[in-house]
Coordinates of C-alpha atoms in Angstrom, one line a residue:
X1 CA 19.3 7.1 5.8
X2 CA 23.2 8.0 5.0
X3 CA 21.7 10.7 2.3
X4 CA 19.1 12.2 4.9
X5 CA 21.9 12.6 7.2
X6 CA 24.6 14.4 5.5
X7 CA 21.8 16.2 3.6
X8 CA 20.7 17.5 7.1
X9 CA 24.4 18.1 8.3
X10 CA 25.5 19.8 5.7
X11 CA 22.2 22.1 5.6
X12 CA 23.1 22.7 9.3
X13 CA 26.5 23.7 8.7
X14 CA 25.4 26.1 6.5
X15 CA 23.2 27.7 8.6
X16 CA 25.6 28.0 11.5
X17 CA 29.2 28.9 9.4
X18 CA 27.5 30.8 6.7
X19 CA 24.3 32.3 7.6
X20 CA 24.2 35.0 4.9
X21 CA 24.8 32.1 2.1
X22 CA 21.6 30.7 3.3
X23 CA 20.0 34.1 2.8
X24 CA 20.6 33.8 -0.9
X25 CA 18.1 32.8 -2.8
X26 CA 17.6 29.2 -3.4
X27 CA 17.9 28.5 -7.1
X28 CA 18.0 25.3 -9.3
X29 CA 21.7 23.6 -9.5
X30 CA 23.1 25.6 -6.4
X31 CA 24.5 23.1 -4.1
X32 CA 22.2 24.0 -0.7
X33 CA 18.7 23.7 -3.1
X34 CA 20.9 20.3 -4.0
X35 CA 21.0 19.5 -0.7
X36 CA 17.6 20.0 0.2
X37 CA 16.6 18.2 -3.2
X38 CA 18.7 15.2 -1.4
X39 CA 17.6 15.2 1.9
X40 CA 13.9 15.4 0.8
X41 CA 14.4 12.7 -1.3
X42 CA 16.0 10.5 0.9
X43 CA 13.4 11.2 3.6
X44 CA 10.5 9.7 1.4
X45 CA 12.5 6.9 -0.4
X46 CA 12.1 5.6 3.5
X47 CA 8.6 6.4 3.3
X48 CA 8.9 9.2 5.8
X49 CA 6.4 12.2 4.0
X50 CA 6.6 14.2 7.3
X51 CA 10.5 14.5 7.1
X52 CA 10.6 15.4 3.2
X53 CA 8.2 18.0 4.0
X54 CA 10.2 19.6 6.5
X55 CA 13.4 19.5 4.6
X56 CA 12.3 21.9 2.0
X57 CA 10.5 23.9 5.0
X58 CA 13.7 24.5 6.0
X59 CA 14.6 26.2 2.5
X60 CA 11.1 28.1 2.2
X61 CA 12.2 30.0 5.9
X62 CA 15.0 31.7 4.1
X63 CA 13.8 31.7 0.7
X64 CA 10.2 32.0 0.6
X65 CA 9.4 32.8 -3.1
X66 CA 11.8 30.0 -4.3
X67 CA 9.8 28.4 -7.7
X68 CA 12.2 24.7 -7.4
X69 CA 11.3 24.1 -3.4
X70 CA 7.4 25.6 -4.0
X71 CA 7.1 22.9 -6.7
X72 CA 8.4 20.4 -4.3
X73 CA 7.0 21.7 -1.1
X74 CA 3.4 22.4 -3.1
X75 CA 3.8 18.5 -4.4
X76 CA 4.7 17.1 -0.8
X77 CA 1.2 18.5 0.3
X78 CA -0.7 17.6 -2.5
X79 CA 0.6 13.8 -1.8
X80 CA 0.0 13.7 1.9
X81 CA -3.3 15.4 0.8
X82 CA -4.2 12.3 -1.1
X83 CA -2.8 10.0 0.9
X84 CA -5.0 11.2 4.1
X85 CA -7.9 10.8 1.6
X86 CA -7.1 7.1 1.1
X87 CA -6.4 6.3 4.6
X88 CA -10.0 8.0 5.6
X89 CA -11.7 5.9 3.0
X90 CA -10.4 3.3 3.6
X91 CA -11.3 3.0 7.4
X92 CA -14.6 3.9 6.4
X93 CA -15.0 0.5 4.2
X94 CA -15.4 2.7 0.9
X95 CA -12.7 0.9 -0.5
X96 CA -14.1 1.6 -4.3
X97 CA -13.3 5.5 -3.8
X98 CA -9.8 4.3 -2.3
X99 CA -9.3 3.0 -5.3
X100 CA -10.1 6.1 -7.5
X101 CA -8.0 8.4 -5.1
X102 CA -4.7 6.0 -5.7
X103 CA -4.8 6.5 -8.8
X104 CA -4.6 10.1 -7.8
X105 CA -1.6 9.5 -5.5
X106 CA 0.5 7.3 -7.6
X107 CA 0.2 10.4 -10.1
X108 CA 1.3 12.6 -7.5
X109 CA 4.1 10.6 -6.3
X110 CA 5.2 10.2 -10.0
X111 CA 5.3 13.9 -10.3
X112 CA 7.2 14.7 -7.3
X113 CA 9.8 11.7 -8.2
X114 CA 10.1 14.4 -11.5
X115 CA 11.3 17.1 -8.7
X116 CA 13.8 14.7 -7.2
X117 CA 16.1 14.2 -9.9
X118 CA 13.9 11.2 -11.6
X119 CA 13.9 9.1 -8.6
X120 CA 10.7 6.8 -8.4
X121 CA 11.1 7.1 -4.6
X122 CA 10.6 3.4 -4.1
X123 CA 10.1 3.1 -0.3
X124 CA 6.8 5.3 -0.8
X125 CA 5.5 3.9 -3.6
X126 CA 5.7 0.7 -1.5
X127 CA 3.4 2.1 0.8
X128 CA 0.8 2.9 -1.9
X129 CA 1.7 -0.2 -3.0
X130 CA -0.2 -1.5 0.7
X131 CA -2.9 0.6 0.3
X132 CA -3.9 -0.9 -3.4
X133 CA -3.4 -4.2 -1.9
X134 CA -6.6 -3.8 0.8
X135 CA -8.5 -1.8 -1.4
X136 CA -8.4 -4.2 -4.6
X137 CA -8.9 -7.2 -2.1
X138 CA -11.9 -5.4 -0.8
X139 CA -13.5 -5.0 -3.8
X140 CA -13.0 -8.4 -4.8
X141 CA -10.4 -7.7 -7.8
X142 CA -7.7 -10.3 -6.8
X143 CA -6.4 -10.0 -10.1
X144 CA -5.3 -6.4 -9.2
X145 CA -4.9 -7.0 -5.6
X146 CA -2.4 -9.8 -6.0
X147 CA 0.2 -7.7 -7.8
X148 CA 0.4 -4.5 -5.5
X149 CA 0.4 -7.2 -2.4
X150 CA 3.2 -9.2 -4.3
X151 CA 5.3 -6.0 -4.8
X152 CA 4.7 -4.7 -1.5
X153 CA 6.4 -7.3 0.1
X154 CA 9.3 -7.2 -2.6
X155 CA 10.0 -3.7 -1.4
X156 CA 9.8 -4.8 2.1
X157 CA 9.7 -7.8 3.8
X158 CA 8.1 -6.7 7.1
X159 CA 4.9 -7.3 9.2
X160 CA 2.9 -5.0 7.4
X161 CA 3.1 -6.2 4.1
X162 CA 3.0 -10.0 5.1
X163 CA -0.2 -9.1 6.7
X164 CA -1.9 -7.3 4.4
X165 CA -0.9 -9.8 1.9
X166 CA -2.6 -12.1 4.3
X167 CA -5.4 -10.8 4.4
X168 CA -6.1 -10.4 0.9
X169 CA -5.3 -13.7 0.5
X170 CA -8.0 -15.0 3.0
X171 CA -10.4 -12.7 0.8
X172 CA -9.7 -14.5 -2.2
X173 CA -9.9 -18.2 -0.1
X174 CA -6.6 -18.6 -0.8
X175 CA -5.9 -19.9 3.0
X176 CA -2.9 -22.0 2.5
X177 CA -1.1 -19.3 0.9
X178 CA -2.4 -17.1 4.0
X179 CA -1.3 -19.0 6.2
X180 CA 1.9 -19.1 5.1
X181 CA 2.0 -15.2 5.2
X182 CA 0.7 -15.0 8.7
X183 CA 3.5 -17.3 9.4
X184 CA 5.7 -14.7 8.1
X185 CA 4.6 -11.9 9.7
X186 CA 4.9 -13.3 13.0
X187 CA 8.3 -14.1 12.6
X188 CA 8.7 -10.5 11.2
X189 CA 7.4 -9.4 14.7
X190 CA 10.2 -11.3 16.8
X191 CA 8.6 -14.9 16.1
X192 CA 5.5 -16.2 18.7
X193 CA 7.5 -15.8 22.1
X194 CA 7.7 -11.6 21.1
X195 CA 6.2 -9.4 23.4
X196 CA 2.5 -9.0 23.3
X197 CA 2.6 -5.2 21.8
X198 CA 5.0 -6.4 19.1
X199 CA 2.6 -8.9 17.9
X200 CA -0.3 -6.4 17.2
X201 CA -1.3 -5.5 14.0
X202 CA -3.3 -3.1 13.1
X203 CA -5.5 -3.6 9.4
X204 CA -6.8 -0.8 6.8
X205 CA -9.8 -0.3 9.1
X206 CA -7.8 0.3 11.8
X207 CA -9.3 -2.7 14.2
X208 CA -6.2 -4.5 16.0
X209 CA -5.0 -8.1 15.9
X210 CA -2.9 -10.4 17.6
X211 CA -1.1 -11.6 14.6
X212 CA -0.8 -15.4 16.5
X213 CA -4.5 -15.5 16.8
X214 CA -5.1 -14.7 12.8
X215 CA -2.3 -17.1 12.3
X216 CA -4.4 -19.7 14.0
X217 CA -7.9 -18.6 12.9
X218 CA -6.8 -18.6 9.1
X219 CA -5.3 -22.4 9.6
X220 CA -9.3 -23.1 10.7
X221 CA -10.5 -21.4 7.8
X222 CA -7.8 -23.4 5.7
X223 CA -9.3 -26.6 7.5
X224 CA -12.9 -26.1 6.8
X225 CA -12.0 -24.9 3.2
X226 CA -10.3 -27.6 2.8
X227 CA -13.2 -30.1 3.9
X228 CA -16.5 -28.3 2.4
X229 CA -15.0 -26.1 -0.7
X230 CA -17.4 -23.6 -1.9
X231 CA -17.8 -23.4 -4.9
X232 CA -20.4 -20.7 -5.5
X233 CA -18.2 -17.9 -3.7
X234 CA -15.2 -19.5 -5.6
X235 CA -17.5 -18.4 -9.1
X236 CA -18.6 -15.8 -7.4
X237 CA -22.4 -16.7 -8.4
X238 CA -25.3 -14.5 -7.0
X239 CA -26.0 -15.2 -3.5
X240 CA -30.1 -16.6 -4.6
X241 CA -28.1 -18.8 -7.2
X242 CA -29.9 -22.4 -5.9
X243 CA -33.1 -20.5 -5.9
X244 CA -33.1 -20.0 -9.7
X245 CA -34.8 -22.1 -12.4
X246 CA -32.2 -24.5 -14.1
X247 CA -31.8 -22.3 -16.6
X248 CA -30.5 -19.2 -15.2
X249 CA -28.3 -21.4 -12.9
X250 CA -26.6 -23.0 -16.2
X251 CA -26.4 -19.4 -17.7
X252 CA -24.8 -18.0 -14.4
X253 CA -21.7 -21.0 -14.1
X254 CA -21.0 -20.6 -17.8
X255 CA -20.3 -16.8 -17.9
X256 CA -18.4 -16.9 -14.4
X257 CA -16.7 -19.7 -15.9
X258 CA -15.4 -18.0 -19.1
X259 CA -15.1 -14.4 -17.2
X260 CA -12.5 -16.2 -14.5
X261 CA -11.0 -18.6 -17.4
X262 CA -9.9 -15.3 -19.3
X263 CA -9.1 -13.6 -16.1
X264 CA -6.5 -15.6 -15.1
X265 CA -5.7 -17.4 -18.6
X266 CA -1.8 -17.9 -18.3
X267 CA -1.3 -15.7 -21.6
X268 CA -2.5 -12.9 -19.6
X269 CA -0.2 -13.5 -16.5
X270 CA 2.8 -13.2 -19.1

C-alpha cells in the first residue's frame, strides 16, 4: 500500500501547487503519467480493480485524449468486464463457461501487467487464481483445480483461499486434506471463539456458511468416507455402472483406470 500512497500524494500535490502542470498533457515517461502508472499498479497488485481504475480517472479529467492512460484505463474495463462475467457464471452453476471466460481474464490481466511496467500484478492474479479453483473443482477437473487452489493460498494465506481450497477438496473426496483447510480458515477468521459475522463465509454461489459448521460437517464426511469408500465416484464410473452386463462393467474400470493412472502419473506432476 506504501506505492498507492505516495502515488496518491504526490498526484495531489500536484494538483494543488501546480495546477497548470497537470493541465499538460499526459505523455509516456513524464513523471505524473509515472505516477499514475504507479498508483494504478499498486492499487491492483492488492487486488483492488476499483482503485486502479480511478487512479488513471484521475489523469483522463485533465488529459482526456491521453493514448498511455486510454490503454490502461480501456484495459481496466475490459478486466472488470470479464471478471463480472465470471462472477455471474459462476453463481449461476455454469461453471464450464467460467472456465472459458478465465481464460479471457488471465489474458487481460496479462496485457494490462504489459501497461504497468511488466508487473504480473500478483495480488490479482491471485484472485483469478480463486475463481479457477471453484470452477475446475466444479467441473470435476481436480487435476486443474488443485494447482490454481494451491497457488491461491501461496499468494495469500487468508479465509478465502483456505475455503475455497476446502471445498474443492471435499469435491474431489479428499476430506482429510479438507478438513485440515477448514481448520485453517477458521483460524484465519480469529479461531472458533471469533465473532459470529467473522466466521461467515460466503462460496462461488454466493450461499453463506459458518465456517465452524463446514469444519464439522467435512470431519463427518471424512468419517463416513473413511468407513464405506466409494469407489465408483472415486473412478468416476457412470451412475447405471452395476446395472450393466459384466462386460461393459470390466470395459468401464479399465479405461477409468488407465485415464486416472496417466492423469496423475508422477512423471506428469514433475
Amino acid at each position: 500500500g506504501g506505492a498507492e500512497q505516495v502515488a496518491g500524494a504526490a498526484l495531489q500535490a500536484l494538483e494543488k501547487h501546480n495546477p497548470k502542470l497537470m493541465r499538460t498533457p499526459f505523455v509516456t515517461g513524464e513523471p505524473k503519467t509515472l505516477a499514475l502508472t504507479i498508483g494504478a499498479a499498486a492499487a491492483l497488485e492488492r487486488g483492488r480493480l476499483d482503485k486502479a481504475t480511478r487512479f488513471v480517472q484521475a489523469g483522463l479529467r485533465h488529459d482526456p485524449d491521453s493514448k498511455p492512460l486510454r490503454t490502461q484505463y480501456d484495459g481496466l474495463k475490459e478486466l472488470k468486464r470479464r471478471v463480472e462475467s465470471i462472477d455471474k457464471q459462476l453463481k449461476k452453476g455454469m461453471a464450464l463457461k467460467t472456465v472459458d471466460l478465465l481464460d479471457e481474464a488471465y489474458g487481460a490481466l496479462d496485457a494490462l501487467g504489459e501497461e504497468f511496467e511488466g508487473s504480473r500484478l500478483e495480488a490479482y492474479r491471485a484472485t483469478l487464481y480463486l475463481r479457477s479453483c471453484h470452477a475446475f473443482s466444479r467441473v470435476r477437473r481436480h487435476e486443474l483445480a488443485k494447482p490454481a487452489c494451491d497457488a491461491a493460498v501461496q499468494q495469500d494465506e487468508g479465509v478465502e483461499a483456505y475455503a475455497a481450497r476446502a471445498a474443492a477438496l471435499e469435491r474431489d473426496d479428499a476430506y482429510d486434506d479438507a478438513v485440515r483447510d477448514w481448520r485453517a480458515a477458521v483460524e484465519a477468521a480469529g479461531g472458533e471463539r471469533a465473532e459470529a459475522e467473522r466466521l461467515q463465509w460466503t462460496d462461488d454461489a454466493g450461499d453463506a456458511f459458518d465456517l465452524r459448521r463446514r469444519l464439522m460437517d467435512c470431519r463427518r464426511l471424512e468419517d463416513q468416507w473413511e468407513k464405506r469408500r466409494d469407489h465408483a465416484r472415486v473412478l468416476d464410473l457412470p451412475a447405471n455402472v452395476l446395472d450393466l452386463r459384466k462386460e461393459s462393467k470390466c470395459k468401464w474400470l479399465k479405461k477409468q483406470h488407465k485415464k486416472l493412472a496417466r492423469l496423475w502419473h508422477p512423471d506428469k506432476a514433475r
